[in-house]
XYZ file of C-alpha atoms in Angstrom:
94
model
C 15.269 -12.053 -4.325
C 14.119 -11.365 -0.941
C 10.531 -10.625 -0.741
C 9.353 -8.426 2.118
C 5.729 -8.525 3.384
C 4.527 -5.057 4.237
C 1.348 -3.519 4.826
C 2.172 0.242 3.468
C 1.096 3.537 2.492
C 2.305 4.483 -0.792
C 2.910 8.489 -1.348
C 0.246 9.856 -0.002
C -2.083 6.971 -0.659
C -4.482 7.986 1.827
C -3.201 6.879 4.855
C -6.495 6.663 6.981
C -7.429 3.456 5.247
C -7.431 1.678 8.358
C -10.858 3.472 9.566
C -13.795 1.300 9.171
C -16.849 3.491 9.075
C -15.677 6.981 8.307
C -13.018 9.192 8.271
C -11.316 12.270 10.270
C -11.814 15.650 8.499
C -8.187 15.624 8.861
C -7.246 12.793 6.867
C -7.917 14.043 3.337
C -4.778 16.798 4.381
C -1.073 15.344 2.807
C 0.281 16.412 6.274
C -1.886 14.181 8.233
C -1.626 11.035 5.816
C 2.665 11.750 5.958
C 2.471 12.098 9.995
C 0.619 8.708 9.852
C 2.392 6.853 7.207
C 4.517 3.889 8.179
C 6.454 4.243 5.048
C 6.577 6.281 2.162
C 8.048 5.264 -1.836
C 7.773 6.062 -5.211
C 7.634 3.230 -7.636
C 5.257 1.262 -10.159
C 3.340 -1.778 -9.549
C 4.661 -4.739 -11.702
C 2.663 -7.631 -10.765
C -0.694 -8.558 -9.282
C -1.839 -11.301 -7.695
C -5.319 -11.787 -6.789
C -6.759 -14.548 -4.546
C -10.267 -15.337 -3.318
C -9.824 -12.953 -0.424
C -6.751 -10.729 -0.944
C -4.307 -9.849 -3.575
C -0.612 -9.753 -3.542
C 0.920 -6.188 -4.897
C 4.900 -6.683 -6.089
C 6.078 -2.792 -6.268
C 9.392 -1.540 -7.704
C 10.389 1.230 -6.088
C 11.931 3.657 -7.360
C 12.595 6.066 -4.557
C 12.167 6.073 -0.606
C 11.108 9.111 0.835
C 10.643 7.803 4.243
C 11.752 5.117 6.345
C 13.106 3.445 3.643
C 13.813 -0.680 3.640
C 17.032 -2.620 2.189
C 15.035 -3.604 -1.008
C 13.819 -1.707 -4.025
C 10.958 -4.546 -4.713
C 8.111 -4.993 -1.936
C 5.338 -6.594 -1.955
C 1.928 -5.260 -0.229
C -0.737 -7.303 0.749
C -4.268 -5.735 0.204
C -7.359 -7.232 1.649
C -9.245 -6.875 -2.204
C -9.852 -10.291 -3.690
C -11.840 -11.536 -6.596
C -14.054 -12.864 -4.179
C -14.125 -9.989 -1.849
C -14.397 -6.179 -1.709
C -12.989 -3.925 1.508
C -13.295 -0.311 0.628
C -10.924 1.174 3.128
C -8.492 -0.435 1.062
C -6.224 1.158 -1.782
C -6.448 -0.245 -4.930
C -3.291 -0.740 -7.057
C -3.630 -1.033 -10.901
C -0.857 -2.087 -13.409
């Protein structure tokens, strides 16, 4: 199974996560987080794993709704660890 690294915005998981110390007004509207997205899918998480300082997502995905990838399994690496908090993060439960 090929396993693709990808740092991702999952349907319209808010997409501004990358600002450290606030965000836009903008960025609570679905139009900004879909202009901004790198990628966009529908599917369930089916495994976590966490390490000290990041965690390991494995998604199935179920559908692509924008710039989709040759795989329906990704996996998303998220800087939340059980050692280590980052709230601009999303957090993925299963």
């Amino acid at each position: 199974m090929q396993k693709i690294f990808v740092l991702t915005i999952f349907l319209f998981l808010i997409a501004a996560t990358n600002a450290h110390a606030s965000f836009t007004s903008e960025a609570g509207m679905i139009s900004y987080q879909i202009n901004d997205s790198d990628r966009i899918a529908v599917g369930n998480v089916t495994n976590i794993q966490e390490h000290l300082k990041y965690s390991v997502v494995t998604i199935k995905v179920d559908e692509w709704l924008m710039r989709p990838l040759p795989s329906n399994e990704i996996e998303v690496i998220s800087e939340i660890g059980s050692m280590s908090i980052n709230n601009n993060e999303p957090r993925f439960y299963w």
